[in-house]
Coordinates of C-alpha atoms in Angstrom, one line a residue:
X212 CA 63.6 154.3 130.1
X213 CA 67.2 154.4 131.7
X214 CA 69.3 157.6 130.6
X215 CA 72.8 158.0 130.8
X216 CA 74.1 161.2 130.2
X217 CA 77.9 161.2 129.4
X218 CA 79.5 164.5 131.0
X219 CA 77.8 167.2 133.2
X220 CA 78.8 170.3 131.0
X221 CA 77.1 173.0 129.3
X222 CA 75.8 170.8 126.8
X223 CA 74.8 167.3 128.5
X224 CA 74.4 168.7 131.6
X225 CA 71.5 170.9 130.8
X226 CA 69.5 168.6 128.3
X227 CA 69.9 165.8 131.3
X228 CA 69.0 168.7 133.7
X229 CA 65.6 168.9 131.9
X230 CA 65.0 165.2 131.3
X231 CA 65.5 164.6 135.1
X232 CA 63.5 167.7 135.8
X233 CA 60.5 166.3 133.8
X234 CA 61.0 163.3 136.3
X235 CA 62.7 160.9 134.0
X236 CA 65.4 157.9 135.2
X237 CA 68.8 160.3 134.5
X238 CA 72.4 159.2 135.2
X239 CA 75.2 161.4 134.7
X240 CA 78.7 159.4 134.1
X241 CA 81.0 162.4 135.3
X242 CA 84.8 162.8 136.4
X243 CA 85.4 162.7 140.4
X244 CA 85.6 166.2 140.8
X245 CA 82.6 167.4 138.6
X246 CA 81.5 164.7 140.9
X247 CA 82.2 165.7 144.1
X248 CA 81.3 169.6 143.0
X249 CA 77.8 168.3 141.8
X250 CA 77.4 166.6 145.2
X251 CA 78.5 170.0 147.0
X252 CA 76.2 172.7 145.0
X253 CA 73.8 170.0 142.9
X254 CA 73.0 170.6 139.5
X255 CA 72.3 174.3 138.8
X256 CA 70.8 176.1 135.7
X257 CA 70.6 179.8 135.8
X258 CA 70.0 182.5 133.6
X259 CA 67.6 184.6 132.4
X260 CA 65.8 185.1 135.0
X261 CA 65.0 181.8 136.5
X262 CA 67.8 179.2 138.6
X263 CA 66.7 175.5 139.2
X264 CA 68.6 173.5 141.0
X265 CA 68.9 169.6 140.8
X266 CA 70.4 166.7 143.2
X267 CA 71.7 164.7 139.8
X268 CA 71.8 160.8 140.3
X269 CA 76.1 160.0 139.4
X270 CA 78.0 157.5 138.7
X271 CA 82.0 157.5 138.1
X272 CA 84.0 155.6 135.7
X273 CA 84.7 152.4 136.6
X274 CA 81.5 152.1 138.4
X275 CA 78.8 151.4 135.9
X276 CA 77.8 147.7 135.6
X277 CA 74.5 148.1 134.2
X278 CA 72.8 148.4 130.2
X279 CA 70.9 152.1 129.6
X280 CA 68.5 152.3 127.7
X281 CA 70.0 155.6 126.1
X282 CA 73.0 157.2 126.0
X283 CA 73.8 160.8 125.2
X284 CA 77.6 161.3 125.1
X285 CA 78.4 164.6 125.7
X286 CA 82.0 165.6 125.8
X287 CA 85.0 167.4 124.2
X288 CA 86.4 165.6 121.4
X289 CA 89.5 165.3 123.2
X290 CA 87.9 163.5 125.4
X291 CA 86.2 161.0 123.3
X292 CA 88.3 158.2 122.8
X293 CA 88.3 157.9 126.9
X294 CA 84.7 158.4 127.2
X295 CA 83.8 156.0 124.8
X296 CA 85.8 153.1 127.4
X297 CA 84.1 154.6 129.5
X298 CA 80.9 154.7 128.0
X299 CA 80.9 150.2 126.7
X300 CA 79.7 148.8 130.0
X301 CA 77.1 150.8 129.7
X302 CA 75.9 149.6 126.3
X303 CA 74.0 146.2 125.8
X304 CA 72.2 144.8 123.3
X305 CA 69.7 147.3 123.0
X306 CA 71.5 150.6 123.7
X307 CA 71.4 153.6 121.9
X308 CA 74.2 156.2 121.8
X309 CA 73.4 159.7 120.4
X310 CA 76.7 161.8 120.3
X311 CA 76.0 165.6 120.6
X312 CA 79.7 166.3 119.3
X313 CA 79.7 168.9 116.2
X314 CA 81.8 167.4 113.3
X315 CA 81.3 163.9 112.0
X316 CA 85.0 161.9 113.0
X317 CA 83.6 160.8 116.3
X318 CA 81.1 158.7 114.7
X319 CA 83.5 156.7 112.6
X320 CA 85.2 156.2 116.2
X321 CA 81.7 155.5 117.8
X322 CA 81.1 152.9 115.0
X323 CA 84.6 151.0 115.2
X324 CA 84.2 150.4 119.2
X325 CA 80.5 150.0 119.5
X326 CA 79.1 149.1 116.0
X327 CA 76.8 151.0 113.9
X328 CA 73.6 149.1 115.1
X329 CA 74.2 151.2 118.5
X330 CA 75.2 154.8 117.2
X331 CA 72.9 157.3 116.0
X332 CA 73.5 160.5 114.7
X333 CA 72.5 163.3 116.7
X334 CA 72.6 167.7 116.5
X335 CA 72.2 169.7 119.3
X336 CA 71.7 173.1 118.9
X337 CA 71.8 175.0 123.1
X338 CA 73.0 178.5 124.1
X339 CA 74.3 177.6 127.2
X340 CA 77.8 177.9 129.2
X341 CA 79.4 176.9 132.4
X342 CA 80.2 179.6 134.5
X343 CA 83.1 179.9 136.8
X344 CA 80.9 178.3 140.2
X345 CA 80.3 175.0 137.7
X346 CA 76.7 176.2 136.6
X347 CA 75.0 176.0 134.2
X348 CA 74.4 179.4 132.4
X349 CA 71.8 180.0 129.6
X350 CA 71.9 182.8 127.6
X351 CA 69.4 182.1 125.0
X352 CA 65.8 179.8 125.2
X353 CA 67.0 177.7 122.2
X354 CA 67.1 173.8 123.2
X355 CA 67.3 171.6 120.4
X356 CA 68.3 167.8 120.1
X357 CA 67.5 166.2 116.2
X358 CA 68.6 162.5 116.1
X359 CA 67.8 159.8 113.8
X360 CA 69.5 156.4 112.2
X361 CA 72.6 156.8 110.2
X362 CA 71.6 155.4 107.4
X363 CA 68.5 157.7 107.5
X364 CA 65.7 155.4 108.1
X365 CA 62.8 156.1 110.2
X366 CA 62.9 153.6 113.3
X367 CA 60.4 152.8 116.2
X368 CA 63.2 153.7 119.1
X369 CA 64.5 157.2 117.5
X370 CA 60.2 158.4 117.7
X371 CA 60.5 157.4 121.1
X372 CA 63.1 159.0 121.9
X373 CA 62.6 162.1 120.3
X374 CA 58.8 161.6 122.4
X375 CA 60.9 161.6 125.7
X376 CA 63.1 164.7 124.5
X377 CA 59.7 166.6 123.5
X378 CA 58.1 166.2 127.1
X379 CA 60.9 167.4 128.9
X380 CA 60.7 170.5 126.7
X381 CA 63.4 170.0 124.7
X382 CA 62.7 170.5 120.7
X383 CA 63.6 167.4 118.5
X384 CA 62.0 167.7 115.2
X385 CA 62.9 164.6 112.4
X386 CA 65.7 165.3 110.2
X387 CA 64.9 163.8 106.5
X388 CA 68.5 162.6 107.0
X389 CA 70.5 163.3 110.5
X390 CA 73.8 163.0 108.7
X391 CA 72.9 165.6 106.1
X392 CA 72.1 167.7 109.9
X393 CA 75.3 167.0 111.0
X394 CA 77.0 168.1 107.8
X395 CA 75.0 171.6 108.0
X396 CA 75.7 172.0 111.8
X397 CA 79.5 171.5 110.9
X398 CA 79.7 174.5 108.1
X399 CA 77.3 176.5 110.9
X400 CA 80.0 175.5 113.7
X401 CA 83.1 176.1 111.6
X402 CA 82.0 179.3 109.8
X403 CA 81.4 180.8 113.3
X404 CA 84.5 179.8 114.8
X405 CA 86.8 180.7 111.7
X406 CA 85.0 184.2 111.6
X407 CA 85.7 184.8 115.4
X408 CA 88.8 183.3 115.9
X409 CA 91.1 184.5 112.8
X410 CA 89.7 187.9 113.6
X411 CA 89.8 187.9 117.4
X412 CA 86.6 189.3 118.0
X413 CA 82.5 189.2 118.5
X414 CA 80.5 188.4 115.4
X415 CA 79.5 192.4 115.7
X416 CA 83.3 193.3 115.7
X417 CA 84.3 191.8 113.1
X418 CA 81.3 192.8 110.9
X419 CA 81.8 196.4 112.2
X420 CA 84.8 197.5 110.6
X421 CA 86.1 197.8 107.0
X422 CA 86.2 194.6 105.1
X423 CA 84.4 192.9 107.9
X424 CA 81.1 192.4 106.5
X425 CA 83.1 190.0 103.4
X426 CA 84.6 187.4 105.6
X427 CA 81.8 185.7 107.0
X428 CA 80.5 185.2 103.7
X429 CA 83.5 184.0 101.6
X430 CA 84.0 181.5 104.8
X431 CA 80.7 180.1 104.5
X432 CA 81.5 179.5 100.7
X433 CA 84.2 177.6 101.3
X434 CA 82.8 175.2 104.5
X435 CA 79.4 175.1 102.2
X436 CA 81.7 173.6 99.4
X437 CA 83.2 170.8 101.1
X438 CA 79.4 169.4 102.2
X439 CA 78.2 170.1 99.2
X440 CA 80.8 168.3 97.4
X441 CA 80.5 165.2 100.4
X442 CA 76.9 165.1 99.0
X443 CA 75.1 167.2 101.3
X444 CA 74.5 170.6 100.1
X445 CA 73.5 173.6 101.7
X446 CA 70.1 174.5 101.2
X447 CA 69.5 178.5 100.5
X448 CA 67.3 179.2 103.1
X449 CA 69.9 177.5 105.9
X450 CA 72.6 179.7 104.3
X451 CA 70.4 183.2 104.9
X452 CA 70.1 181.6 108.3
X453 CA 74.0 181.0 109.2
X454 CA 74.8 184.6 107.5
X455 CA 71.9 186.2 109.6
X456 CA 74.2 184.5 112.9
X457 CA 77.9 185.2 111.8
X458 CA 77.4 188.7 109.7
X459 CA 75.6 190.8 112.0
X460 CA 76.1 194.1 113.4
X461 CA 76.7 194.5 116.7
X462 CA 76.5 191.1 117.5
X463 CA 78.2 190.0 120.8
X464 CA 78.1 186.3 119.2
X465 CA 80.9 183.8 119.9
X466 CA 81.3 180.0 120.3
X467 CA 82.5 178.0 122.7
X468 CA 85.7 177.4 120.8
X469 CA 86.8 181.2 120.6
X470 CA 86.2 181.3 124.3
X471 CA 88.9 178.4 125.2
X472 CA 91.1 180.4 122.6
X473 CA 91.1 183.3 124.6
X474 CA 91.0 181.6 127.7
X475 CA 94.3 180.1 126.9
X476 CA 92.7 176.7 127.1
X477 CA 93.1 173.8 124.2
X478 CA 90.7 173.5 121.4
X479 CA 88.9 171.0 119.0
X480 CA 90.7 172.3 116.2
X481 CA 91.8 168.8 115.0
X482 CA 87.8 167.8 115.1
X483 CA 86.4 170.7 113.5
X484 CA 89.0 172.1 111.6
X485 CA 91.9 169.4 110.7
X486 CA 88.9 166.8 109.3
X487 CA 87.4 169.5 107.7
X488 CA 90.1 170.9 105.4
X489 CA 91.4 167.2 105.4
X490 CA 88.1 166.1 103.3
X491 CA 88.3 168.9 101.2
X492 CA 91.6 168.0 99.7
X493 CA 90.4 164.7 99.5
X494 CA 87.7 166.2 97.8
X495 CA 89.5 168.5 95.7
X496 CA 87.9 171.6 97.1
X497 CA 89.8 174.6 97.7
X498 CA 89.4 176.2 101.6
X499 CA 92.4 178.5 101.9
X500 CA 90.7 180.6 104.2
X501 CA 89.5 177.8 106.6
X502 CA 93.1 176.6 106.2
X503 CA 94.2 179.5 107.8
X504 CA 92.0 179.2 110.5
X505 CA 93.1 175.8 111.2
X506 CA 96.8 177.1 110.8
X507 CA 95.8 179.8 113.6
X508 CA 94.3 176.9 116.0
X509 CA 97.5 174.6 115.6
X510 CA 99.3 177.1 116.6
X511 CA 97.6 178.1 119.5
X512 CA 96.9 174.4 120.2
X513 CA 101.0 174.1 120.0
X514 CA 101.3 176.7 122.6
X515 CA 99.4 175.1 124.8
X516 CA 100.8 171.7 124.8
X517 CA 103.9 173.8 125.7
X518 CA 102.8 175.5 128.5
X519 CA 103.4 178.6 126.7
X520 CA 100.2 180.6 127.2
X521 CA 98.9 182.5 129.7
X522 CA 95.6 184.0 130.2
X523 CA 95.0 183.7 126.8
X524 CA 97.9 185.6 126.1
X525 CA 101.8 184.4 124.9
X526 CA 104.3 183.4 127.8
X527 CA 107.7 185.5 126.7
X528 CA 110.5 185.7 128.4
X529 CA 113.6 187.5 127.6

């Protein structure tokens, strides 16, 4: 089975880290300088106590002129509509491409370019980061990658995928219905990120001071809405497990998203947050909180588009 693993990040670059470790055909379609970086230091995971290092198998744009057998696309959404060029001459007859993005636009974009037949729907669930050498840093054991047919049926290629995923130690248990996943990964995603971004702070801070311990909650309500009126509610026991992650003392908890807000760097606020609170108009459900949050992203996002921030911080001059 030929694998081609879209982006080297936190994300792709550590589940294709694993399936090339457990001695599988990996390919990682990457930019020139991730490239020529990967080249320089290889493929490193570190973290908790253990650091592997690979000598990854990559491939540029421009330079792939072969069908994989799989594709997992792993990239910033602001990133996807060039990835997905990218990406076609890669993709025959028999492809499959699972997108590990959290939110559920890229798949109508993944449909219109390479037809539904092709794209699955896929969750990933990984504690991982890249650090300021390019490495791969994990911080918690979790490595989780559900996929499945849109339409929800069971399929000979998905079980053998998820077979391959299994032996390279990376946990991919059947979803009764992947979109349904996706939808509950999305509330998970944007719940966290609202929490952490309107407030500035770690899951703990927040939580930790007065008032704190109701936002979480009221947030959760609203994102748990808007699937559940899209047809894919939120079962109890999921919502215990999302409050027991963003309402929890002391918790130094933050995604990836409230670290390229304080970083100063741009965000996937249109992704996560504009579609979001988009579909709940359309929906008639009422999300002023997560509307704020979005409001809070734009504006950051508007900064930088303007070159206006700095360190994370607000360029002023007087």
């Amino acid at each position: 089975m030929k694998i081609l693993v879209v982006g080297a990040g936190a994300t792709g670059g550590y589940f294709g880290a694993l399936l090339a470790r457990a001695g599988r055909d990996v390919t990682f379609l990457v930019r020139p300088a991730r490239a020529a970086a990967l080249r320089e230091r290889g493929l490193r995971v570190v973290g908790r106590d253990e650091e592997w290092v690979l000598a990854p198998r990559l491939v540029t744009a421009g330079a792939l002129d072969t069908p994989y057998d799989l594709v997992l696309l792993s990239v910033k959404s602001t990133a996807l509509d060039q990835s997905i060029e990218d990406v076609a001459p890669a993709v025959g007859p028999d492809t499959a491409v699972v997108p590990l993005l959290n939110g559920l636009a890229h798949l109508d974009a993944l449909n219109a370019r390479l037809g539904t037949s092709v794209v699955l729907g896929g969750v990933a669930k990984v504690v991982t980061t890249l650090d300021e050498t390019g490495d791969i840093r994990r911080l918690a054991p979790l490595a989780h990658l559900a996929l499945g047919e849109q339409d929800g049926t069971r399929s000979a290629r998905t079980a053998a995928f998820r077979a391959v995923l299994e032996d390279a130690g990376i946990a991919s248990p059947e979803p009764e219905h992947v979109v349904t996943a996706m939808w509950h990964k999305w509330v998970f995603i944007t719940t966290l990120g609202a929490v952490t971004s309107l407030m500035r702070g770690t899951v703990g801070e927040v939580y930790d001071v007065p008032g704190g311990p109701a936002l979480a909650p009221a947030l959760l309500d609203e994102a748990s809405a808007v699937a559940a009126a899209a047809g894919h509610p939120v079962p109890e026991a999921e919502r215990a497990a999302t409050l027991a992650v963003v309402a929890a003392s002391g918790s130094p908890m933050v995604p990836s998203l409230y670290r390229d807000l304080t970083a100063g760097r741009p965000t996937e606020v249109e992704h996560l947050f504009g579609d979001l609170t988009a579909r709940a108009r359309a929906l008639n459900v009422a999300t002023p909180l997560l509307d704020l949050a979005t409001l809070h992203l734009r504006v950051h996002q508007q900064r930088v588009t303007a070159g206006t921030v700095v360190g994370g911080g607000v360029r002023a001059e007087i």
